[in-house]
XYZ file of C-alpha atoms in Angstrom:
675
model
C -11.154 0.628 -22.931
C -9.163 -2.289 -24.174
C -7.302 -4.959 -22.289
C -4.009 -3.711 -23.389
C -4.595 -0.767 -21.094
C -4.725 -3.126 -18.082
C -1.006 -3.083 -17.692
C -1.233 0.639 -17.404
C -3.816 0.336 -14.697
C -1.611 -2.056 -12.902
C 1.342 0.271 -12.934
C -0.358 3.299 -11.401
C 2.285 5.365 -9.605
C 1.654 6.704 -6.108
C 3.630 9.197 -3.966
C 4.467 7.530 -0.709
C 3.404 10.316 1.595
C 0.278 11.314 -0.317
C -1.729 8.169 -0.126
C -4.291 9.282 2.399
C -6.141 11.767 0.272
C -5.744 9.837 -2.980
C -8.706 10.470 -5.254
C -10.323 7.770 -7.194
C -7.994 6.811 -10.083
C -8.957 5.958 -13.585
C -9.264 2.262 -12.838
C -11.537 3.002 -9.863
C -13.708 5.221 -12.048
C -13.989 2.570 -14.710
C -15.064 -0.012 -12.239
C -17.728 2.314 -10.962
C -18.851 3.104 -14.478
C -19.269 -0.490 -15.540
C -21.066 -1.200 -12.188
C -23.543 1.604 -12.787
C -24.123 0.759 -16.460
C -24.639 -2.944 -15.588
C -27.398 -2.157 -12.927
C -29.156 0.407 -15.113
C -29.095 -1.825 -18.160
C -30.251 -4.856 -16.097
C -33.269 -2.913 -14.819
C -34.125 -1.944 -18.432
C -33.668 -5.565 -19.557
C -36.586 -6.729 -17.382
C -39.299 -5.104 -19.509
C -37.367 -5.968 -22.656
C -37.599 -9.670 -21.761
C -41.375 -9.202 -21.013
C -42.030 -7.636 -24.400
C -39.924 -10.026 -26.453
C -42.193 -12.357 -28.496
C -39.860 -15.339 -27.981
C -39.864 -14.969 -24.185
C -43.667 -14.430 -24.225
C -44.139 -17.550 -26.220
C -41.724 -19.593 -24.006
C -43.574 -18.477 -20.827
C -47.038 -18.949 -22.507
C -47.863 -15.277 -21.951
C -47.931 -14.134 -25.550
C -51.740 -13.443 -25.288
C -51.372 -11.595 -22.015
C -48.423 -9.220 -22.496
C -49.121 -8.087 -26.042
C -50.549 -4.581 -26.738
C -50.599 -2.070 -29.547
C -47.145 -0.463 -29.989
C -45.390 -3.078 -27.894
C -42.801 -3.742 -30.580
C -42.037 -0.042 -30.739
C -41.720 0.172 -26.992
C -39.407 -2.811 -27.170
C -37.356 -0.946 -29.782
C -37.109 2.201 -27.604
C -36.017 0.274 -24.518
C -33.484 -1.781 -26.468
C -32.164 1.399 -28.126
C -31.518 2.772 -24.548
C -29.626 -0.391 -23.549
C -27.716 -0.440 -26.783
C -26.637 3.223 -26.415
C -26.123 3.291 -22.679
C -24.929 -0.148 -21.772
C -23.118 -0.654 -25.118
C -21.397 2.680 -24.975
C -18.050 1.358 -23.547
C -17.823 -1.161 -26.345
C -18.826 1.265 -29.081
C -16.251 3.684 -27.766
C -13.632 0.899 -27.567
C -14.019 -0.116 -31.227
C -13.221 3.472 -32.272
C -10.070 3.470 -30.158
C -8.936 0.014 -31.436
C -9.573 0.895 -35.053
C -7.615 4.150 -34.601
C -4.772 2.200 -33.121
C -5.056 -0.367 -35.905
C -5.261 -3.101 -33.300
C -8.764 -4.661 -33.437
C -9.485 -6.567 -30.270
C -12.225 -7.735 -27.940
C -14.050 -4.348 -27.929
C -14.240 -4.588 -31.732
C -15.823 -8.071 -31.577
C -18.394 -7.028 -28.973
C -19.278 -3.849 -30.703
C -19.686 -5.561 -34.058
C -21.820 -8.254 -32.416
C -24.234 -5.887 -30.607
C -24.439 -3.440 -33.557
C -25.254 -6.283 -35.942
C -28.025 -7.530 -33.616
C -29.374 -4.004 -33.067
C -29.425 -2.881 -36.722
C -30.997 -6.070 -37.872
C -33.642 -6.096 -35.118
C -34.402 -2.373 -35.806
C -34.874 -3.187 -39.432
C -37.367 -5.918 -38.525
C -39.313 -3.335 -36.463
C -39.413 -1.100 -39.565
C -40.806 -3.818 -41.724
C -38.006 -6.293 -42.708
C -39.129 -9.926 -42.566
C -37.452 -11.767 -39.723
C -37.189 -12.031 -35.940
C -36.029 -9.419 -33.478
C -32.807 -9.974 -31.456
C -33.634 -7.494 -28.723
C -33.676 -9.723 -25.737
C -30.438 -11.399 -26.861
C -28.886 -7.981 -27.447
C -29.807 -6.724 -23.960
C -28.717 -9.833 -22.104
C -25.481 -9.942 -24.047
C -24.724 -6.332 -23.063
C -25.666 -7.103 -19.406
C -23.380 -10.095 -19.243
C -20.511 -8.298 -20.948
C -20.854 -5.348 -18.549
C -21.034 -7.704 -15.571
C -17.971 -9.645 -16.858
C -15.962 -6.420 -17.294
C -16.952 -5.189 -13.845
C -16.008 -8.426 -12.080
C -12.800 -8.852 -14.152
C -11.710 -5.270 -13.429
C -12.275 -5.734 -9.714
C -10.091 -8.831 -9.907
C -7.402 -6.812 -11.686
C -7.606 -4.181 -9.030
C -7.229 -6.660 -6.292
C -4.203 -8.130 -7.981
C -2.561 -4.736 -8.694
C -2.852 -2.968 -5.407
C 0.706 -3.697 -4.394
C 1.615 0.015 -4.780
C -1.342 1.289 -2.773
C -0.710 -1.319 -0.070
C 2.889 -0.189 0.162
C 1.940 3.509 0.229
C -0.431 2.822 3.032
C 2.426 1.451 5.131
C 3.544 5.025 5.765
C 2.140 6.951 8.752
C 0.665 10.405 8.171
C 2.696 12.221 10.861
C 5.955 11.904 12.830
C 6.998 13.040 16.288
C 9.908 15.395 15.614
C 12.310 15.790 18.528
C 13.573 19.269 19.352
C 17.034 20.094 20.782
C 15.515 20.047 24.305
C 14.060 16.550 23.748
C 10.454 17.749 23.384
C 8.384 16.234 20.588
C 5.900 17.884 18.224
C 3.835 16.290 15.470
C 4.824 17.191 11.915
C 3.813 15.932 8.432
C 6.223 13.570 6.702
C 6.947 16.211 4.114
C 8.590 18.388 6.748
C 11.181 15.751 7.691
C 14.745 16.127 6.533
C 17.850 13.982 6.796
C 19.505 14.567 10.184
C 16.228 15.194 11.971
C 15.431 13.104 15.079
C 12.038 11.524 15.645
C 10.425 9.505 18.383
C 8.739 6.252 17.425
C 6.370 5.108 20.219
C 5.341 1.518 20.778
C 2.932 0.264 18.140
C 3.673 3.175 15.695
C 5.063 2.998 12.212
C 8.569 4.231 11.517
C 8.193 7.477 9.493
C 11.498 7.389 7.643
C 14.666 5.380 7.098
C 17.208 5.955 9.834
C 19.470 4.795 12.604
C 18.396 4.142 16.258
C 20.134 6.532 18.558
C 18.380 5.650 21.693
C 16.014 2.946 23.016
C 15.459 -0.762 22.489
C 12.545 -2.574 20.807
C 11.678 -5.098 18.177
C 10.406 -4.034 14.753
C 8.112 -5.867 12.456
C 9.358 -5.592 8.941
C 7.289 -8.382 7.450
C 5.415 -6.252 4.917
C 8.753 -4.753 3.642
C 11.230 -7.544 3.609
C 9.209 -10.700 4.244
C 11.014 -11.337 7.544
C 8.313 -13.166 9.624
C 9.769 -12.501 13.082
C 10.147 -9.091 14.723
C 13.791 -7.894 14.435
C 15.482 -6.620 17.620
C 16.637 -3.084 17.346
C 19.004 -1.127 19.577
C 21.397 1.794 19.352
C 23.005 1.888 15.929
C 20.556 -0.456 14.300
C 18.908 0.615 10.943
C 15.122 0.940 10.753
C 12.994 1.193 7.542
C 10.141 3.543 6.959
C 6.761 1.766 7.175
C 7.980 -0.948 9.599
C 5.964 -1.278 12.819
C 7.636 -0.699 16.168
C 7.037 -3.204 18.940
C 7.128 -2.864 22.631
C 9.692 -0.121 23.299
C 10.178 3.558 22.283
C 12.890 4.405 19.810
C 14.661 7.668 18.975
C 15.674 7.589 15.335
C 17.995 9.889 13.428
C 16.682 10.139 9.887
C 19.026 9.241 6.998
C 16.700 9.034 3.978
C 13.364 10.684 3.126
C 10.921 10.838 0.261
C 12.164 9.322 -3.003
C 15.486 8.223 -1.441
C 13.799 5.918 1.121
C 13.688 2.263 0.949
C 9.905 2.139 0.515
C 9.944 4.675 -2.246
C 12.550 2.801 -4.105
C 10.644 -0.447 -3.781
C 7.422 1.223 -5.041
C 9.320 2.634 -8.059
C 10.792 -0.811 -8.746
C 7.340 -2.407 -8.568
C 5.866 0.238 -10.864
C 8.591 -0.127 -13.470
C 8.260 -3.920 -13.329
C 4.460 -3.738 -13.795
C 4.779 -1.383 -16.737
C 7.487 -3.287 -18.429
C 6.581 -5.945 -20.993
C 7.703 -9.551 -21.120
C 8.088 -11.970 -24.058
C 5.162 -14.058 -22.759
C 2.932 -10.928 -22.655
C 3.955 -9.963 -26.137
C 3.001 -13.534 -27.253
C -0.421 -13.320 -25.608
C -1.102 -9.891 -27.218
C -0.224 -11.296 -30.682
C -2.413 -14.293 -30.009
C -5.251 -11.937 -29.039
C -4.855 -10.019 -32.184
C -4.927 -13.131 -34.393
C -7.857 -14.445 -32.478
C -9.760 -11.232 -33.160
C -9.024 -11.457 -36.856
C -10.113 -15.161 -36.784
C -13.315 -14.259 -35.051
C -14.207 -11.606 -37.609
C -13.325 -13.992 -40.415
C -15.075 -17.071 -38.971
C -18.117 -14.938 -38.014
C -18.449 -13.674 -41.608
C -17.958 -17.155 -43.138
C -20.524 -18.479 -40.674
C -23.075 -15.916 -41.820
C -22.404 -16.595 -45.464
C -22.453 -20.332 -45.008
C -25.803 -20.489 -43.115
C -27.330 -18.189 -45.615
C -26.103 -19.989 -48.647
C -26.493 -23.603 -47.647
C -28.861 -24.007 -44.812
C -32.123 -22.313 -45.710
C -32.417 -21.267 -42.075
C -32.962 -17.591 -42.960
C -31.142 -14.396 -42.023
C -32.159 -14.295 -38.379
C -30.595 -17.722 -37.614
C -27.503 -17.014 -39.652
C -27.048 -13.638 -37.849
C -27.446 -15.301 -34.525
C -24.713 -17.776 -35.369
C -22.413 -15.019 -36.478
C -23.047 -12.949 -33.303
C -22.482 -16.003 -31.161
C -19.102 -16.727 -32.885
C -17.946 -13.152 -32.439
C -18.962 -13.003 -28.765
C -17.558 -16.301 -27.657
C -14.260 -15.636 -29.561
C -13.652 -12.386 -27.587
C -9.985 -12.583 -26.504
C -11.040 -11.431 -23.078
C -9.355 -14.247 -21.110
C -6.355 -14.189 -23.412
C -5.809 -10.498 -22.875
C -5.764 -11.116 -19.037
C -3.853 -14.405 -19.034
C -0.441 -12.765 -18.604
C -1.041 -9.260 -17.050
C -2.997 -10.726 -14.071
C -0.228 -13.313 -13.296
C 2.399 -10.539 -13.608
C 0.520 -8.236 -11.238
C 0.046 -11.020 -8.659
C 3.720 -12.317 -8.895
C 5.205 -8.773 -8.630
C 3.029 -8.047 -5.571
C 4.024 -11.324 -3.933
C 7.698 -10.730 -4.611
C 7.707 -7.169 -3.283
C 5.982 -8.244 -0.063
C 8.618 -10.821 0.497
C 11.768 -8.730 -0.180
C 12.297 -10.072 -3.644
C 12.502 -6.972 -5.885
C 12.245 -7.485 -9.712
C 13.925 -4.773 -11.843
C 13.787 -6.532 -15.111
C 10.814 -8.709 -16.026
C 12.548 -10.351 -18.984
C 15.358 -11.443 -16.686
C 12.793 -12.690 -14.119
C 11.267 -14.839 -16.833
C 14.715 -16.152 -17.678
C 15.155 -17.112 -14.025
C 12.844 -20.172 -14.576
C 15.517 -21.624 -17.012
C 18.503 -21.099 -14.723
C 20.787 -24.147 -14.944
C 23.653 -22.890 -12.821
C 23.955 -20.321 -9.957
C 27.292 -18.886 -9.026
C 27.441 -17.564 -5.424
C 29.897 -15.045 -4.115
C 31.305 -16.489 -0.879
C 31.883 -13.827 1.613
C 28.737 -12.148 2.826
C 26.516 -14.361 0.650
C 27.190 -18.013 1.546
C 29.134 -16.915 4.676
C 28.444 -14.188 7.219
C 31.698 -12.264 6.439
C 32.947 -12.461 9.970
C 35.359 -14.646 11.839
C 33.850 -17.188 14.199
C 34.670 -20.574 15.848
C 33.903 -23.581 13.776
C 35.614 -26.305 15.885
C 36.783 -26.644 19.477
C 39.383 -29.324 20.365
C 40.103 -30.584 23.827
C 43.355 -32.387 24.842
C 43.266 -34.992 27.483
C 43.187 -34.262 31.116
C 42.046 -30.664 30.908
C 38.718 -28.889 31.144
C 35.855 -29.607 28.778
C 35.235 -27.834 25.485
C 32.825 -25.278 26.981
C 35.199 -24.398 29.778
C 38.176 -24.112 27.303
C 36.164 -21.677 25.140
C 35.065 -19.659 28.263
C 38.736 -19.263 29.497
C 39.773 -18.115 25.999
C 36.821 -15.743 25.515
C 37.459 -14.182 28.852
C 40.952 -13.237 27.887
C 40.204 -12.244 24.295
C 37.359 -9.984 25.257
C 40.125 -7.416 26.205
C 41.585 -7.471 22.690
C 40.514 -5.590 19.540
C 42.009 -8.178 17.109
C 39.412 -9.694 14.716
C 40.256 -13.254 15.779
C 39.895 -12.182 19.494
C 36.504 -10.662 18.740
C 35.364 -13.889 17.025
C 36.400 -15.897 20.152
C 34.796 -13.469 22.537
C 31.494 -13.485 20.592
C 31.277 -17.318 20.968
C 31.490 -17.281 24.738
C 29.132 -20.007 26.090
C 28.170 -17.970 29.168
C 29.282 -15.143 31.444
C 32.917 -14.289 31.191
C 35.381 -14.760 33.986
C 37.164 -11.660 35.481
C 40.670 -11.248 34.055
C 43.633 -9.902 35.841
C 46.836 -8.656 34.258
C 45.752 -8.847 30.668
C 48.683 -8.475 28.274
C 48.869 -8.778 24.486
C 51.778 -10.955 23.273
C 52.847 -9.089 20.129
C 52.300 -11.212 17.034
C 51.572 -14.317 19.095
C 48.356 -13.776 21.074
C 47.227 -12.647 24.523
C 47.421 -13.691 28.158
C 45.868 -13.001 31.554
C 45.079 -14.548 34.985
C 41.711 -16.183 35.212
C 40.505 -17.813 38.525
C 44.073 -17.735 39.781
C 45.432 -19.573 36.670
C 47.589 -18.273 33.893
C 45.667 -18.349 30.617
C 47.281 -17.904 27.193
C 45.583 -17.813 23.802
C 48.284 -18.156 21.148
C 49.097 -19.067 17.613
C 51.245 -22.052 16.315
C 54.289 -19.702 16.286
C 54.221 -19.358 20.017
C 54.227 -23.176 20.473
C 57.221 -23.485 18.131
C 59.014 -20.700 20.018
C 58.431 -22.342 23.314
C 59.249 -25.773 21.950
C 55.936 -27.171 22.850
C 55.352 -30.294 20.815
C 51.733 -30.991 20.134
C 51.086 -33.880 17.727
C 47.419 -34.129 16.842
C 46.056 -35.186 13.463
C 42.912 -33.144 14.121
C 45.001 -29.926 14.055
C 46.552 -30.881 10.756
C 43.042 -31.479 9.282
C 41.751 -28.146 10.428
C 44.724 -26.315 8.967
C 44.266 -28.167 5.677
C 40.819 -26.623 5.516
C 42.377 -23.222 5.595
C 41.081 -22.434 9.097
C 43.017 -20.392 11.578
C 43.938 -22.455 14.584
C 44.780 -20.956 17.968
C 45.749 -22.764 21.220
C 44.583 -22.310 24.780
C 47.198 -22.824 27.460
C 46.503 -23.167 31.202
C 49.561 -22.624 33.444
C 51.767 -23.284 30.364
C 50.054 -26.578 29.281
C 47.943 -26.873 26.140
C 44.418 -27.838 27.132
C 42.570 -27.091 23.868
C 42.508 -25.524 20.392
C 40.037 -23.324 18.584
C 39.584 -23.295 14.896
C 38.214 -20.088 13.301
C 37.026 -19.268 9.824
C 34.389 -17.126 8.020
C 31.157 -18.490 9.443
C 28.946 -20.320 6.952
C 25.385 -19.071 7.065
C 23.036 -21.653 8.561
C 20.609 -20.965 5.664
C 23.277 -21.673 2.949
C 23.315 -25.509 3.177
C 19.465 -25.978 2.831
C 19.480 -23.355 0.100
C 22.087 -25.262 -1.928
C 20.308 -28.597 -1.317
C 16.968 -27.133 -2.570
C 18.625 -25.663 -5.745
C 20.371 -28.919 -6.525
C 17.057 -30.790 -6.036
C 15.616 -28.372 -8.652
C 18.263 -29.508 -11.083
C 20.461 -26.356 -10.755
C 24.255 -26.626 -10.493
C 25.651 -24.584 -7.633
C 29.105 -22.952 -7.807
C 31.006 -20.526 -5.688
C 33.272 -17.551 -6.597
C 35.744 -16.219 -3.996
C 38.925 -14.181 -3.707
C 39.806 -16.322 -0.711
C 42.567 -19.012 -0.755
C 41.872 -22.547 -2.173
C 41.926 -24.258 1.159
C 39.142 -22.140 2.479
C 37.152 -22.350 -0.709
C 37.556 -26.113 -0.771
C 36.339 -26.395 2.870
C 33.237 -24.181 2.262
C 32.464 -26.070 -1.056
C 32.644 -29.435 0.735
C 30.587 -28.244 3.687
C 27.793 -26.975 1.386
C 27.946 -29.738 -1.230
C 28.746 -27.303 -4.048
C 29.324 -28.662 -7.618
C 32.314 -26.472 -8.229
C 34.169 -23.424 -6.975
C 36.666 -20.744 -8.142
C 39.181 -19.559 -5.670
C 41.735 -16.705 -5.512
C 39.652 -14.746 -8.087
C 40.337 -11.050 -8.293
C 37.234 -8.718 -8.575
C 38.093 -7.835 -12.215
C 38.294 -11.617 -13.034
C 34.812 -12.546 -11.737
C 32.978 -11.652 -14.988
C 35.422 -13.925 -16.974
C 34.512 -16.775 -14.611
C 30.794 -16.237 -15.355
C 31.649 -16.351 -19.075
C 33.491 -19.667 -18.447
C 30.416 -21.243 -16.968
C 28.236 -19.820 -19.733
C 30.568 -21.353 -22.352
C 29.475 -24.699 -20.956
C 26.113 -24.000 -22.568
C 24.412 -23.228 -19.237
C 21.979 -20.396 -18.408
C 23.790 -18.765 -15.557
C 22.698 -16.617 -12.561
C 25.233 -14.709 -10.457
C 24.433 -13.955 -6.821
C 26.537 -11.403 -5.058
C 26.406 -8.271 -2.979
C 25.867 -5.857 -5.902
C 29.015 -3.790 -5.431
C 32.221 -5.844 -5.760
C 30.371 -8.257 -7.953
C 28.818 -5.644 -10.279
C 30.722 -6.849 -13.502
C 29.850 -10.533 -12.816
C 26.152 -9.529 -12.071
C 25.990 -7.717 -15.397
C 27.670 -10.609 -17.338
C 25.290 -13.256 -16.005
C 22.042 -14.182 -17.712
C 20.295 -13.248 -14.460
C 22.028 -10.949 -11.998
C 20.847 -11.328 -8.361
C 21.981 -8.839 -5.677
C 21.616 -10.399 -2.258
C 21.648 -8.677 1.098
C 20.929 -5.283 -0.251
C 19.246 -4.359 3.013
C 17.790 -0.849 2.931
C 19.874 0.151 -0.098
C 17.890 -1.217 -3.103
C 19.374 0.990 -5.820
C 21.511 -1.750 -7.257
C 21.775 -0.861 -10.920
C 23.676 -3.881 -12.171
C 21.272 -6.502 -10.811
C 18.105 -7.786 -12.502
C 16.639 -9.016 -9.114
C 17.341 -7.608 -5.684
C 16.995 -9.800 -2.599
C 16.657 -7.556 0.490
C 17.754 -10.008 3.100
C 21.150 -11.824 3.255
C 19.506 -15.145 2.993
C 20.517 -17.540 0.218
C 17.150 -19.282 0.460
C 15.645 -16.194 -1.196
C 17.515 -17.317 -4.341
C 15.545 -20.525 -4.186
C 12.448 -18.508 -3.645
C 12.955 -16.307 -6.750
C 13.616 -19.305 -9.012
C 10.592 -21.090 -7.564
C 8.483 -17.997 -8.082
C 9.764 -17.559 -11.702
C 8.776 -21.083 -12.476
C 5.446 -20.854 -10.683
C 4.683 -17.571 -12.561
C 5.528 -19.123 -15.943
C 3.320 -22.222 -15.144
C 0.393 -19.881 -14.371
C 0.980 -17.972 -17.574
C 1.077 -21.143 -19.653
C -2.006 -22.555 -17.889
C -3.947 -19.332 -18.534
C -2.813 -19.097 -22.129
C -3.595 -22.783 -22.726
C -7.031 -22.394 -21.234
C -7.784 -19.239 -23.137
C -6.738 -20.530 -26.519
C -7.991 -24.095 -25.925
C -11.368 -22.716 -24.830
C -11.713 -20.746 -28.051
C -10.535 -23.634 -30.182
C -13.369 -25.680 -28.701
C -16.030 -22.868 -28.578
C -15.709 -21.342 -31.985
C -17.006 -24.400 -33.902
C -19.748 -24.841 -31.338
C -20.909 -21.243 -31.736
C -20.707 -21.601 -35.513
C -23.330 -24.300 -35.255
C -21.350 -27.395 -36.235
C -23.464 -29.485 -33.758
C -26.809 -27.913 -34.826
C -27.823 -31.250 -36.397
C -27.585 -32.765 -32.907
C -29.706 -30.073 -31.346
C -26.855 -28.147 -29.822
C -27.309 -24.450 -30.457
C -25.322 -21.796 -28.615
C -27.127 -18.512 -28.190
C -25.141 -15.165 -28.044
C -26.273 -14.723 -24.476
C -24.921 -18.132 -23.465
C -21.801 -17.431 -25.455
C -21.315 -14.323 -23.356
C -21.789 -16.359 -20.154
C -19.179 -18.861 -21.280
C -16.837 -16.118 -22.389
C -17.194 -14.422 -18.994
C -16.660 -17.654 -17.176
C -13.482 -18.258 -19.072
C -12.300 -14.796 -17.949
C -13.143 -15.593 -14.362
C -11.271 -18.862 -14.480
C -8.111 -17.122 -15.769
C -8.445 -14.463 -13.002
C -8.938 -16.983 -10.257
C -6.013 -19.098 -11.428
C -3.754 -16.031 -11.410
C -4.792 -15.239 -7.852
C -3.882 -18.802 -6.749
C -0.182 -18.062 -7.366
C 1.860 -18.614 -4.135
C 5.402 -18.164 -3.074
C 7.087 -21.332 -1.582
C 9.970 -20.473 0.649
C 12.864 -22.824 1.053
């Protein structure tokens, strides 16, 4: 086993519906194997320590524990530990040499083989000291380090298993007569209807056809609050139903489901390589070559110039090779990757391309599509004006909403949706073609009309506020009571409440924020001013969006494009980082590098923050791993021997394992900060 296989362990694929009976995978078996070998070797190490002359002398028991044949018994026990405990490393060196990529297994195998062969030769008559206790403790520590490290890797890479476990094992299939029977998930097909009881998990993606409830989607989209669901609402497989029963018509099953697509994206992201990982792998290879070279030079130097003898020189060489093991370096990036991908998937931030995700930390400008991204994509009331002597703003809106509730016009729907309370009964509702609508409310004649109606009726209404709203590109309608104007309502595409704080956070991070829209310049200018954008492009046709991205890139900026993933596909592809926002349950957005499940611009802040935090963790781990080796190699070689500082191979193994633990813990401390 070598650390370059860890990315493979992290990318283990799992069928969504088959998680329950999942047998132990290769990573689980490896963990169990290292655990077993560690405990067996540790037990055998106890008598090895008791039989070692150096330990006996240190404890003052050299006259008590000595007996005829004790050295041979020591040799037999050490041979067992070398063969049994050292097997993973001896097997690893063969694999690394065949692959022509010597690594940490090569270093450990060379170190323990050198110590064993030399000590065996001493038992057979060569003058010198045996290294058996150092050999046994070194193997024990290396096995323990691998066991603990692999458990850490396993904990960081369980995103796929965690997601798979979100699925229930059965579903309540509804028959034509309304009766329910339990079936396995594999039996479900698109068009089937299922019953989801309170507290149960939704078995497949679909639409609610009956019932009302709230559904917890936190583990799938990162949405912290339960989402209300009623007739016509979409539900996602794996989400948890709340207090009410829901009847759901299935739309997607198996590989087509949201959860299956997310699992596949996570698997692909974990298996893909990044530039930083390639850098760490190259550094680990060079560190291995340096360790072998420095270890050999250490042996030669101590033999040639110190007069310390072969045993001391061998000990220095073994210490160098052990402490230089690129263990921590091999884990520095993969562990951070596993943690960041798991975090992003749990929060509805889906990474398709890890290289693009790495680029996200360098984003200097983000271009947002307007409609549906920064705005809600629906007409709504932005301003309510009241003219003197009439009802207050709330009452004006209530009168208007009561009348417009009877109309199917988009503007009318926007007004009706903004009603501040219960609507008044309306008598004699009538549409005024091309002008508005009218009706009697509380015995009064109410009209909701456009500016054309006022001009036609020669109603003169001079108010600077109206001119200001029109200059913003808003649609202004007027409310008349008994023929007299009492108020005006301004409507526009509603700006998402999350957009302004998202833009503010991005600008605080040093990122320029721009907007791209096919809407007119007045509307674009108003939205840009409301949000504090740095620049905007208005009246842009879909085919022209990619050119606008090129324009911004020509300024020398690293550019991200954020859009809905359909109309904005060319622009998403042109950008350095393409971010599809508001993908909902449809995550198969081929042109985007990163997919944000929710229609929340703050998730763009989150992905940039996560990319930067991930890179910082990678750099921290790489700096620690390389810096540690730069410090430890001279120490292991014995440069401070004249000052009484001597690093034994066993202590070197402890320090090496500690370095690995530090890297693993640092990776697990990665967190997502939401804006």
